Amino acid sequence: MDPNIKKLIPFTKPYQSHIIWNVIYNILYALFSTISLLTLFPVLQVLFRKTEDEEEFTQPVYKGLAYLKEYVIEYINFKVSSLQENESTEVVLLLVVAMVITTFFIKNLFNYLASYHIMHLKNGVLKDLRRSMYAKIIELPISYYSEKRKGDMMARMLGDVNEVQNSFFSILELVVKEPLTIIFALGTMFAISAKLTLFVLIFMPISGYIISKLAKNLRSQSREAQKESGSLISVVEETLGGLKVIKSYNAEPSFKGRFNESVTRLLNLNNSIGSRNNLATPLSEFLGVTTIAILLFYGGILVLNDKTIDGASFIVYLTMAFNILTPAKAISKASYSVKNGLAAAERVFEVLDVENEITSKENAVQKDAFESDITISNINFKYEDEKVLKNFSLQVKKGQTVALVGQSGSGKSTIANLLTRFYDVNEGTISIDGTDIKDLDLQSLRGLMGLVTQDSILFNDTIKANIALGKPNATDEEIIEALKIANAFEFVQDLPKGIHSNIGDSGNKLSGGQKQRLSIARAVLKNPPIMILDEATSALDTESEKFVQVALENMMQNRTSIVIAHRLSTIQKADVIVVMQKGKIVEQGNHEELIALQGVYNKLVSLQSLE
């Protein structure tokens, strides 16, 4: 069994009853497909008896399974003969035609019921796969996405999961409905004429071999096409995200070129896959009709010369043979679909199987309060090959404001990423109140912290929803208070719907300074004991910065704060200023002490004062 099929089985377990009923109804459908065609036999008997010499039929006696065929034919002849003796030919014909209609109705009813249950199975598994995919996407560490395209993840989440739903469940019909239809039909054909049926069976493996040769490499091509769809969505996503830059640099032709190249590659792959898929049905039909044509010739000889089969039986036999063509075509088409589905399932499970290395341990420590200090001991960290932090140690006591300063690339923001466990240290430990943060429950750890990043990340929702992210049950009054502290209430109250105003995609209806103040208000509302401000005021204009700086200072009086700063004027009141260079601490102290040292910090202050 394909490993991806094994992985998909757990997703079908909640819908086992639908699978069982689908199988039952498919079996009944296959059975009645054969029975419905057998009901044509009495019709033909009525029609043909008009042209044949009248023959006396007596009620047959059942002699056992070995004589079942003879018993069935004799019984039908007896019943038709009896009816014709007592009723007019028209009444008899009407009765047998009614029987044909009834059996065909029952057959199609079972087909509908089987489709009803597979629909519930497919839609249920689609929902659960999407849930699992989204849960995995949101749980995976930030490091996973540093090398993945967002567009590719979106393609897997939407396109590939849909492909699994549309194609993969053809497998149920591939193993139940169509094969059983063929088996029941072949069984009846054997009963009518073993010679003819053996003749048919010689051609079926040849047809199957030709179709399987065409399907070769289809799965790898489907995977390539799905990968290219991910690249295409990535180009669109990057274009929408960077439209201002693209336009300002007149880079439209370059991006159009990238998009057109991707579209062309996808076109060629889809055409190649489509050509093979489209060939499956006509090829299987042509091979089937070729078999039927040869059958007509060979069967005609048996009817006219050998007299081993009568005309009515031969017509029913031919109808059965034609009836095999439809499921045979469906099997060849389903086998192609399953290959597409397997390629899509492979890409879906590639994400679902990724092991999340940053998780809470079993029996992780729950921590609701911060009591004494944060201790960073001899940590080393690298994103890829080059070390960003080297034997870095720092202690932050409760109530302290510690500022991290230094040039870009000195490792300041990495400290924020490690404290929140967006990444884990390679060596050394980070502990809160003496407990290693790896031993803390992840939600509990992040519940202790408020984070305001350099890039104000907002969502396409109302101001209230954005600010209440860390406290969903917050009242309007609490939100307004947080906005006032962040110096944001003034512009919010001027909006038509106040805090219920939608701020657009990524907050694009607002200015950079307004967006950053909303980010600060979000952290204020959460009211955590530890605040991490990563270049929190860098996007603000000078006037807003002064107001927000006062607000931040008021907020930081009752909590421990780690401030990563580019503008040194904002951190002069910090208890400890840590000057970093290439992942190491080169100076440490308060503003006055570091100025007196006449070292790196003093040089940075001098450079900024000249700006």
Coordinates of C-alpha atoms in Angstrom, one line a residue:
M1 CA 0.0 0.0 0.0
D2 CA 1.2 3.5 -0.9
P3 CA 2.5 5.3 2.3
N4 CA 0.3 8.3 1.5
I5 CA -2.8 6.1 1.5
K6 CA -1.8 4.8 4.9
K7 CA -1.5 8.4 6.2
L8 CA -4.9 9.3 4.8
I9 CA -6.7 6.4 6.5
P10 CA -6.9 8.1 10.0
F11 CA -8.7 11.0 8.4
T12 CA -11.4 8.7 7.1
K13 CA -12.1 7.0 10.5
P14 CA -14.7 9.6 11.7
Y15 CA -16.6 8.8 8.4
Q16 CA -16.4 5.0 8.6
S17 CA -20.2 4.6 8.4
H18 CA -20.2 6.5 5.1
I19 CA -17.5 4.2 3.7
I20 CA -19.4 1.1 4.7
W21 CA -22.7 2.3 3.2
N22 CA -20.9 3.5 0.1
V23 CA -19.4 0.0 -0.3
I24 CA -22.8 -1.7 0.4
Y25 CA -24.6 0.5 -2.2
N26 CA -21.9 0.1 -4.7
I27 CA -22.2 -3.7 -4.4
L28 CA -26.0 -3.5 -4.9
Y29 CA -25.5 -1.1 -7.8
A30 CA -23.1 -3.5 -9.5
L31 CA -25.5 -6.4 -8.9
F32 CA -28.5 -4.6 -10.2
S33 CA -26.4 -3.4 -13.2
T34 CA -26.3 -7.0 -14.3
I35 CA -29.9 -7.9 -13.2
S36 CA -31.3 -4.8 -15.1
L37 CA -29.7 -6.1 -18.3
L38 CA -30.9 -9.7 -17.7
T39 CA -34.4 -8.4 -17.6
L40 CA -34.0 -7.6 -21.3
F41 CA -34.0 -11.4 -21.9
P42 CA -37.8 -11.9 -21.3
V43 CA -38.5 -8.9 -23.6
L44 CA -36.5 -10.5 -26.3
Q45 CA -38.3 -13.9 -25.6
V46 CA -41.7 -12.3 -26.2
L47 CA -40.5 -10.6 -29.4
F48 CA -38.8 -13.7 -30.8
R49 CA -41.5 -16.2 -29.9
K50 CA -43.8 -14.5 -32.6
T51 CA -41.4 -15.6 -35.3
E52 CA -40.6 -19.1 -34.0
D53 CA -42.7 -22.3 -33.9
E54 CA -44.8 -22.5 -30.8
E55 CA -43.1 -24.6 -28.2
E56 CA -44.5 -26.2 -25.1
F57 CA -42.7 -25.2 -21.9
T58 CA -43.2 -27.0 -18.5
Q59 CA -42.2 -25.6 -15.1
P60 CA -38.6 -26.7 -14.6
V61 CA -37.2 -28.5 -11.5
Y62 CA -34.2 -27.0 -9.7
K63 CA -31.4 -29.7 -9.9
G64 CA -28.6 -27.8 -8.2
L65 CA -26.0 -25.0 -8.8
A66 CA -24.4 -26.8 -11.7
Y67 CA -27.6 -26.6 -13.7
L68 CA -28.5 -23.0 -12.6
K69 CA -28.1 -21.5 -16.1
E70 CA -30.5 -24.0 -17.7
Y71 CA -33.0 -23.6 -14.8
V72 CA -33.1 -19.8 -15.2
I73 CA -33.6 -19.9 -19.0
E74 CA -36.3 -22.7 -18.7
Y75 CA -38.0 -20.8 -15.9
I76 CA -38.2 -17.5 -17.9
N77 CA -39.4 -19.4 -21.0
F78 CA -42.1 -21.2 -18.9
K79 CA -43.3 -17.9 -17.3
V80 CA -43.4 -16.0 -20.6
S81 CA -45.2 -18.9 -22.2
S82 CA -47.8 -19.1 -19.4
L83 CA -48.4 -15.4 -19.6
Q84 CA -48.9 -15.5 -23.3
E85 CA -51.4 -18.3 -23.0
N86 CA -53.5 -16.3 -20.5
E87 CA -52.9 -12.7 -21.7
S88 CA -52.4 -10.8 -24.9
T89 CA -48.9 -10.2 -26.2
E90 CA -49.2 -6.5 -25.5
V91 CA -50.0 -7.1 -21.8
V92 CA -47.1 -9.5 -21.5
L93 CA -44.7 -7.0 -23.2
L94 CA -46.0 -4.3 -20.9
L95 CA -45.3 -6.4 -17.8
V96 CA -41.7 -7.3 -18.8
V97 CA -41.0 -3.7 -19.9
A98 CA -42.2 -2.6 -16.4
M99 CA -39.8 -5.1 -14.9
V100 CA -37.0 -3.6 -16.9
I101 CA -37.8 -0.1 -15.8
T102 CA -38.1 -1.1 -12.2
T103 CA -34.7 -2.9 -12.1
F104 CA -33.0 0.1 -13.8
F105 CA -34.7 2.5 -11.3
I106 CA -33.4 0.4 -8.4
K107 CA -29.9 0.3 -9.9
N108 CA -29.8 4.1 -10.3
L109 CA -31.2 4.6 -6.8
F110 CA -28.3 2.6 -5.3
N111 CA -25.9 4.7 -7.5
Y112 CA -27.4 7.9 -6.0
L113 CA -27.1 6.5 -2.4
A114 CA -23.5 5.4 -3.0
S115 CA -22.7 8.9 -4.3
Y116 CA -24.5 10.6 -1.3
H117 CA -22.2 8.7 1.1
I118 CA -19.0 9.3 -0.8
M119 CA -19.9 13.0 -0.9
H120 CA -20.1 13.2 2.9
L121 CA -16.8 11.2 3.2
K122 CA -15.0 13.5 0.7
N123 CA -16.2 16.8 2.1
G124 CA -15.6 15.6 5.7
V125 CA -12.0 14.5 5.0
L126 CA -11.4 17.8 3.1
K127 CA -12.6 19.8 6.1
D128 CA -10.4 17.8 8.5
L129 CA -7.3 17.9 6.2
R130 CA -7.7 21.7 5.9
R131 CA -8.0 22.0 9.7
S132 CA -4.9 19.9 10.2
M133 CA -3.0 21.8 7.6
Y134 CA -3.9 25.2 9.1
A135 CA -3.1 23.9 12.7
K136 CA 0.3 22.7 11.4
I137 CA 1.0 25.9 9.5
I138 CA 0.3 28.0 12.6
E139 CA 2.2 25.6 15.0
L140 CA 5.4 25.3 13.0
P141 CA 8.3 27.5 14.2
I142 CA 9.2 30.8 12.5
S143 CA 12.5 29.1 11.3
Y144 CA 10.5 26.8 9.0
Y145 CA 9.2 29.7 7.0
S146 CA 12.5 31.4 6.6
E147 CA 13.2 29.1 3.6
K148 CA 9.7 28.4 2.4
R149 CA 7.6 30.4 0.0
K150 CA 4.2 31.5 1.4
G151 CA 2.6 31.0 -2.0
D152 CA 3.7 27.3 -2.0
M153 CA 2.2 26.8 1.4
M154 CA -1.1 28.4 0.2
A155 CA -1.1 26.1 -2.9
R156 CA -0.7 23.0 -0.6
M157 CA -3.4 24.2 1.7
L158 CA -5.9 25.0 -1.0
G159 CA -5.0 23.4 -4.4
D160 CA -3.4 20.1 -3.2
V161 CA -6.0 19.4 -0.5
N162 CA -8.7 19.9 -3.1
E163 CA -6.9 17.6 -5.5
V164 CA -6.8 14.9 -2.7
Q165 CA -10.6 15.3 -2.3
N166 CA -11.4 15.3 -6.0
S167 CA -9.1 12.6 -7.2
F168 CA -8.0 10.4 -4.3
F169 CA -11.4 9.0 -3.4
S170 CA -11.8 7.6 -6.9
I171 CA -10.0 4.7 -5.2
L172 CA -13.2 3.5 -3.6
E173 CA -14.8 3.2 -7.0
L174 CA -11.6 1.8 -8.4
V175 CA -11.7 -1.1 -5.9
V176 CA -15.4 -1.7 -5.3
K177 CA -18.0 -0.3 -7.8
E178 CA -16.5 -0.7 -11.2
P179 CA -14.6 -4.0 -10.6
L180 CA -17.8 -5.6 -9.1
T181 CA -19.8 -4.4 -12.1
I182 CA -17.3 -6.1 -14.4
I183 CA -17.2 -9.3 -12.2
F184 CA -21.0 -9.7 -12.0
A185 CA -21.3 -9.0 -15.8
L186 CA -18.5 -11.5 -16.6
G187 CA -20.1 -14.1 -14.3
T188 CA -23.4 -13.8 -16.2
M189 CA -21.6 -13.8 -19.5
F190 CA -19.8 -17.1 -18.5
A191 CA -23.2 -18.5 -17.7
I192 CA -24.5 -17.5 -21.2
S193 CA -21.4 -18.6 -23.1
A194 CA -18.1 -19.7 -21.7
K195 CA -16.5 -19.8 -25.1
L196 CA -17.3 -16.2 -25.9
T197 CA -16.3 -15.0 -22.4
L198 CA -12.9 -16.7 -22.6
F199 CA -12.4 -15.0 -26.0
V200 CA -13.2 -11.6 -24.3
L201 CA -10.8 -12.2 -21.4
I202 CA -7.9 -12.6 -23.8
F203 CA -8.3 -9.0 -24.9
M204 CA -8.8 -7.4 -21.5
P205 CA -5.2 -7.7 -20.2
I206 CA -3.9 -6.3 -23.5
S207 CA -6.1 -3.2 -23.1
G208 CA -5.0 -2.8 -19.4
Y209 CA -1.3 -3.0 -20.3
I210 CA -1.7 -0.3 -23.1
I211 CA -3.5 2.0 -20.7
S212 CA -1.0 1.5 -17.8
K213 CA 1.9 2.3 -20.2
L214 CA 0.2 5.7 -20.9
A215 CA -0.1 6.4 -17.2
K216 CA 3.6 6.0 -16.6
N217 CA 5.3 9.2 -15.1
L218 CA 1.9 10.8 -14.6
R219 CA 2.4 11.1 -10.8
S220 CA 5.8 12.9 -11.1
Q221 CA 4.4 15.3 -13.7
S222 CA 1.4 16.0 -11.4
R223 CA 3.8 16.8 -8.5
E224 CA 5.8 19.1 -10.8
A225 CA 2.6 20.9 -11.8
Q226 CA 1.4 21.3 -8.2
K227 CA 4.9 22.7 -7.3
E228 CA 4.7 25.2 -10.1
S229 CA 1.2 26.3 -8.9
G230 CA 2.9 27.1 -5.6
S231 CA 5.5 29.2 -7.4
L232 CA 2.8 31.0 -9.3
I233 CA 0.9 31.9 -6.2
S234 CA 4.1 33.1 -4.6
V235 CA 4.8 35.5 -7.5
V236 CA 1.2 36.9 -7.1
E237 CA 1.6 37.1 -3.3
E238 CA 5.0 38.9 -3.5
T239 CA 3.6 41.2 -6.2
L240 CA 0.6 42.3 -4.1
G241 CA 2.9 42.7 -1.0
G242 CA 5.5 44.8 -2.8
L243 CA 3.4 46.7 -5.4
K244 CA 4.7 50.2 -4.3
V245 CA 8.3 49.1 -4.7
I246 CA 7.6 47.4 -8.1
K247 CA 5.9 50.5 -9.4
S248 CA 8.4 53.0 -8.0
Y249 CA 11.4 51.0 -9.6
N250 CA 9.5 50.5 -12.9
A251 CA 10.0 46.8 -12.3
E252 CA 6.6 45.8 -13.9
P253 CA 8.2 44.1 -16.9
S254 CA 10.5 42.0 -14.7
F255 CA 7.6 40.7 -12.6
K256 CA 5.4 40.2 -15.7
G257 CA 8.3 38.1 -17.1
R258 CA 8.6 36.0 -13.9
F259 CA 4.8 35.4 -13.9
N260 CA 4.7 34.6 -17.6
E261 CA 7.5 32.1 -17.4
S262 CA 5.8 30.4 -14.5
V263 CA 2.4 30.4 -16.3
T264 CA 4.1 28.9 -19.5
R265 CA 5.8 26.1 -17.5
L266 CA 2.4 25.3 -15.8
L267 CA 0.7 25.4 -19.2
N268 CA 3.2 22.8 -20.7
L269 CA 2.9 20.5 -17.6
N270 CA -0.9 20.7 -17.6
N271 CA -1.1 20.1 -21.3
S272 CA 1.1 17.0 -21.0
I273 CA -1.0 15.7 -18.0
G274 CA -4.2 16.6 -19.7
S275 CA -3.3 14.9 -23.0
R276 CA -2.7 11.6 -21.1
N277 CA -5.9 12.0 -19.0
N278 CA -7.9 12.8 -22.1
L279 CA -6.6 9.8 -24.0
A280 CA -7.7 7.4 -21.2
T281 CA -11.4 7.5 -22.0
P282 CA -11.3 7.3 -25.9
L283 CA -8.5 4.7 -25.8
S284 CA -10.3 2.4 -23.4
E285 CA -13.5 2.9 -25.4
F286 CA -11.8 2.1 -28.8
L287 CA -10.1 -1.0 -27.3
G288 CA -13.5 -2.1 -25.9
V289 CA -15.3 -1.5 -29.2
T290 CA -12.6 -3.4 -31.0
T291 CA -13.2 -6.4 -28.6
I292 CA -17.0 -6.1 -29.2
A293 CA -16.5 -6.0 -33.0
I294 CA -14.4 -9.2 -32.9
L295 CA -17.0 -10.6 -30.5
L296 CA -19.8 -9.9 -33.0
F297 CA -18.0 -11.8 -35.7
Y298 CA -17.1 -14.8 -33.5
G299 CA -20.5 -14.8 -31.7
G300 CA -22.3 -14.5 -35.1
I301 CA -20.6 -17.7 -36.2
L302 CA -21.7 -19.5 -33.0
V303 CA -25.3 -18.3 -33.5
L304 CA -25.6 -19.0 -37.2
N305 CA -23.4 -22.1 -37.7
D306 CA -22.8 -23.8 -34.4
K307 CA -26.2 -23.1 -32.9
T308 CA -24.5 -23.2 -29.5
I309 CA -26.3 -19.9 -28.5
D310 CA -29.7 -18.6 -29.5
G311 CA -30.3 -15.1 -30.8
A312 CA -32.0 -13.7 -27.7
S313 CA -29.1 -14.9 -25.5
F314 CA -26.5 -13.4 -27.9
I315 CA -28.2 -10.0 -27.8
V316 CA -28.3 -10.0 -24.0
Y317 CA -24.6 -11.2 -24.0
L318 CA -23.6 -8.3 -26.3
T319 CA -25.4 -5.8 -24.0
M320 CA -23.5 -7.2 -21.1
A321 CA -20.2 -6.9 -23.0
F322 CA -21.1 -3.2 -23.8
N323 CA -21.9 -2.7 -20.1
I324 CA -18.4 -3.7 -19.2
L325 CA -17.0 -0.8 -21.3
T326 CA -18.4 1.9 -19.0
P327 CA -16.8 0.6 -15.8
A328 CA -13.6 -0.2 -17.7
K329 CA -13.4 3.4 -18.9
A330 CA -14.1 4.6 -15.3
I331 CA -11.3 2.4 -13.9
S332 CA -8.8 3.8 -16.4
K333 CA -9.9 7.4 -15.6
A334 CA -9.9 6.7 -11.9
S335 CA -6.4 5.2 -12.0
Y336 CA -5.2 8.5 -13.6
S337 CA -7.1 10.5 -11.0
V338 CA -5.6 8.5 -8.2
K339 CA -2.1 9.2 -9.5
N340 CA -2.9 13.0 -9.4
G341 CA -4.3 12.5 -5.9
L342 CA -1.3 10.6 -4.7
A343 CA 1.1 13.4 -5.9
A344 CA -1.1 16.0 -4.1
A345 CA -1.3 13.9 -0.9
E346 CA 2.5 13.6 -0.9
R347 CA 2.8 17.4 -0.9
V348 CA 0.1 17.7 1.8
F349 CA 1.8 15.1 4.1
E350 CA 5.2 16.7 3.5
V351 CA 3.9 19.6 5.7
L352 CA 1.8 17.5 8.1
D353 CA 4.8 15.2 8.8
V354 CA 7.2 18.1 9.6
E355 CA 8.3 17.7 13.2
N356 CA 7.9 20.8 15.2
E357 CA 11.0 21.1 17.3
I358 CA 9.7 24.1 19.4
T359 CA 7.0 22.6 21.5
S360 CA 6.1 22.3 25.1
K361 CA 7.6 19.3 26.9
E362 CA 5.4 16.7 28.6
N363 CA 4.4 17.9 32.0
A364 CA 5.8 21.3 31.2
V365 CA 5.8 23.9 34.0
Q366 CA 2.9 26.4 34.1
K367 CA 4.0 29.8 35.1
D368 CA 1.6 32.7 35.6
A369 CA 3.8 35.3 37.3
F370 CA 7.3 36.7 36.9
E371 CA 9.1 36.9 40.3
S372 CA 12.8 37.6 40.2
D373 CA 14.9 37.6 37.0
I374 CA 15.6 36.5 33.4
T375 CA 19.0 34.9 33.1
I376 CA 20.8 34.3 29.8
S377 CA 23.8 32.0 30.3
N378 CA 26.6 31.5 27.8
I379 CA 24.3 31.1 24.8
N380 CA 25.5 30.5 21.3
F381 CA 23.1 30.8 18.3
K382 CA 23.4 30.7 14.5
Y383 CA 20.6 31.0 11.9
E384 CA 22.6 29.0 9.3
D385 CA 26.4 28.8 9.4
E386 CA 27.6 32.1 10.9
K387 CA 27.2 32.6 14.6
V388 CA 24.9 35.5 15.5
L389 CA 25.5 35.3 19.3
K390 CA 28.7 34.0 20.9
N391 CA 28.9 33.0 24.6
F392 CA 26.3 35.7 25.4
S393 CA 25.3 36.2 29.0
L394 CA 23.0 38.7 30.6
Q395 CA 20.8 39.0 33.7
V396 CA 17.6 41.1 33.7
K397 CA 16.1 41.7 37.2
K398 CA 12.4 42.2 37.8
G399 CA 11.4 45.8 37.4
Q400 CA 14.5 46.7 35.4
T401 CA 14.5 48.3 31.9
V402 CA 17.4 46.8 30.0
A403 CA 18.2 48.3 26.6
L404 CA 20.1 46.5 23.8
V405 CA 21.9 48.8 21.4
G406 CA 24.4 48.3 18.6
Q407 CA 24.8 48.3 14.8
S408 CA 22.5 46.3 12.5
G409 CA 23.5 42.6 12.6
S410 CA 24.9 42.7 16.1
G411 CA 22.3 40.2 17.3
K412 CA 19.8 42.5 19.2
S413 CA 16.6 41.2 17.6
T414 CA 17.8 37.7 18.0
I415 CA 17.6 38.0 21.8
A416 CA 13.9 38.8 21.4
N417 CA 13.4 35.8 19.1
L418 CA 15.1 33.5 21.6
L419 CA 13.3 34.9 24.7
T420 CA 9.9 34.2 23.0
R421 CA 11.1 30.8 21.7
F422 CA 10.5 31.7 18.1
Y423 CA 13.9 30.0 17.8
D424 CA 15.8 27.8 20.4
V425 CA 19.4 28.4 21.4
N426 CA 22.1 26.0 20.0
E427 CA 24.0 26.1 23.3
G428 CA 23.6 27.6 26.8
T429 CA 20.3 28.3 28.6
I430 CA 17.7 31.1 29.1
S431 CA 15.8 30.8 32.3
I432 CA 13.0 32.8 34.0
D433 CA 13.0 32.7 37.8
G434 CA 15.5 29.8 37.6
T435 CA 13.4 27.6 35.3
D436 CA 14.8 26.9 31.8
I437 CA 12.3 28.3 29.3
K438 CA 12.4 25.0 27.4
D439 CA 10.8 23.4 30.5
L440 CA 8.0 26.0 30.6
D441 CA 4.7 25.5 28.8
L442 CA 5.1 27.4 25.6
Q443 CA 1.7 29.3 25.9
S444 CA 2.5 30.0 29.5
L445 CA 5.9 31.5 28.6
R446 CA 4.5 33.7 25.9
G447 CA 1.7 34.7 28.2
L448 CA 4.3 36.4 30.4
M449 CA 5.5 38.5 27.5
G450 CA 4.2 41.4 25.4
L451 CA 6.0 41.9 22.0
V452 CA 6.0 45.1 19.9
T453 CA 8.1 44.5 16.8
Q454 CA 9.7 46.9 14.4
D455 CA 7.2 45.9 11.6
S456 CA 3.7 46.6 12.9
I457 CA 1.8 43.4 12.1
L458 CA -1.9 44.1 11.9
F459 CA -4.8 42.1 10.4
N460 CA -7.6 42.9 8.0
D461 CA -10.1 43.5 10.8
T462 CA -11.4 46.2 13.1
I463 CA -9.2 48.2 15.5
K464 CA -10.9 46.5 18.4
A465 CA -10.2 43.0 17.1
N466 CA -6.5 43.8 16.4
I467 CA -6.0 45.3 19.9
A468 CA -7.9 42.5 21.7
L469 CA -5.7 39.8 20.2
G470 CA -4.1 38.9 23.5
K471 CA -7.3 39.5 25.5
P472 CA -10.3 38.5 23.4
N473 CA -12.9 39.3 26.1
A474 CA -11.6 42.9 26.6
T475 CA -14.3 45.6 27.0
D476 CA -14.5 48.7 24.8
E477 CA -13.5 50.8 27.9
E478 CA -10.3 48.7 28.3
I479 CA -9.4 49.0 24.7
I480 CA -10.0 52.8 24.7
E481 CA -7.7 53.0 27.9
A482 CA -5.0 51.0 26.1
L483 CA -5.3 53.3 23.0
K484 CA -4.9 56.4 25.3
I485 CA -1.8 55.0 26.9
A486 CA -0.3 54.4 23.4
N487 CA -1.3 57.9 22.2
A488 CA -3.6 56.3 19.6
F489 CA -7.1 57.3 20.8
E490 CA -6.9 60.7 19.3
F491 CA -6.8 59.5 15.7
V492 CA -9.1 56.4 16.4
Q493 CA -12.0 58.5 17.7
D494 CA -11.9 60.6 14.5
L495 CA -12.6 57.5 12.4
P496 CA -16.3 57.0 11.3
K497 CA -16.8 53.9 13.4
G498 CA -14.2 54.5 16.1
I499 CA -12.7 51.3 17.4
H500 CA -15.0 49.3 15.2
S501 CA -13.4 50.7 12.0
N502 CA -11.8 48.2 9.6
I503 CA -8.1 49.0 9.0
G504 CA -7.7 47.1 5.7
D505 CA -5.2 44.5 4.6
S506 CA -2.1 44.7 7.0
G507 CA -3.6 48.0 8.3
N508 CA -2.9 49.8 5.0
K509 CA -5.7 52.4 5.7
L510 CA -3.4 53.8 8.4
S511 CA -0.1 55.6 8.4
G512 CA 3.1 53.8 9.6
G513 CA 3.0 55.8 12.9
Q514 CA -0.6 55.0 13.5
K515 CA -0.1 51.3 12.9
Q516 CA 2.8 51.2 15.3
R517 CA 0.8 52.9 18.0
L518 CA -2.0 50.3 17.6
S519 CA 0.7 47.6 18.0
I520 CA 1.8 49.3 21.3
A521 CA -1.8 49.5 22.4
R522 CA -2.2 45.7 21.8
A523 CA 0.8 45.0 24.1
V524 CA -0.5 47.5 26.7
L525 CA -3.9 45.7 26.8
K526 CA -2.3 42.3 27.3
N527 CA -0.6 43.8 30.3
P528 CA 2.2 41.2 30.6
P529 CA 4.9 41.3 33.4
I530 CA 7.7 41.3 30.7
M531 CA 7.7 43.7 27.8
I532 CA 9.9 43.2 24.7
L533 CA 10.1 46.3 22.5
D534 CA 12.0 45.5 19.3
E535 CA 12.6 49.0 17.7
A536 CA 9.1 49.9 18.9
T537 CA 9.3 53.6 18.1
S538 CA 11.3 53.4 14.9
A539 CA 8.3 54.0 12.7
L540 CA 7.0 57.0 14.5
D541 CA 7.4 60.6 13.6
T542 CA 9.3 62.8 16.1
E543 CA 6.1 64.3 17.6
S544 CA 4.4 60.9 18.0
E545 CA 7.6 59.4 19.3
K546 CA 7.7 61.8 22.2
F547 CA 4.1 61.1 23.2
V548 CA 4.6 57.3 22.9
Q549 CA 7.9 57.4 24.7
V550 CA 6.2 59.0 27.7
A551 CA 3.5 56.3 27.5
L552 CA 6.0 53.5 27.2
E553 CA 8.0 54.9 30.2
N554 CA 4.8 55.0 32.3
M555 CA 3.9 51.5 31.2
M556 CA 7.4 50.2 31.9
Q557 CA 7.4 51.4 35.5
N558 CA 5.5 48.4 36.8
R559 CA 7.1 45.7 34.6
T560 CA 10.4 44.3 33.4
S561 CA 11.3 45.7 29.9
I562 CA 13.8 44.6 27.3
V563 CA 14.1 47.4 24.8
I564 CA 15.9 46.9 21.5
A565 CA 16.7 50.4 20.3
H566 CA 18.1 52.1 17.2
R567 CA 17.3 55.6 18.4
L568 CA 19.5 56.0 21.5
S569 CA 17.5 59.1 22.7
T570 CA 14.6 56.7 23.6
I571 CA 16.6 54.6 26.0
Q572 CA 18.7 57.1 28.0
K573 CA 16.6 56.4 31.2
A574 CA 17.1 52.6 31.0
D575 CA 18.6 51.0 34.1
V576 CA 21.1 49.0 32.1
I577 CA 22.3 49.7 28.5
V578 CA 24.0 46.7 26.8
V579 CA 26.1 47.6 23.8
M580 CA 26.5 44.7 21.4
Q581 CA 28.9 44.1 18.5
K582 CA 29.0 41.0 16.4
G583 CA 27.0 38.9 18.9
K584 CA 29.0 39.9 22.0
I585 CA 28.6 42.5 24.8
V586 CA 31.3 45.1 24.4
E587 CA 30.0 47.6 27.0
Q588 CA 27.4 47.6 29.8
G589 CA 26.1 50.3 32.2
N590 CA 23.7 53.2 32.4
H591 CA 23.8 56.2 30.1
E592 CA 26.1 58.4 32.2
E593 CA 28.6 55.5 32.9
L594 CA 28.8 54.6 29.2
I595 CA 29.3 58.2 28.1
A596 CA 32.1 58.5 30.6
L597 CA 33.8 55.4 29.1
Q598 CA 34.2 57.3 25.8
G599 CA 33.8 54.0 24.0
V600 CA 31.5 52.5 21.4
Y601 CA 28.3 53.8 23.0
N602 CA 29.6 57.4 23.2
K603 CA 30.6 57.1 19.5
L604 CA 27.1 55.9 18.6
V605 CA 25.5 58.8 20.6
S606 CA 27.8 61.3 18.9
L607 CA 26.9 60.0 15.4
Q608 CA 23.2 60.1 16.1
S609 CA 23.4 63.6 17.5
L610 CA 24.9 64.8 14.2
E611 CA 21.9 63.4 12.2

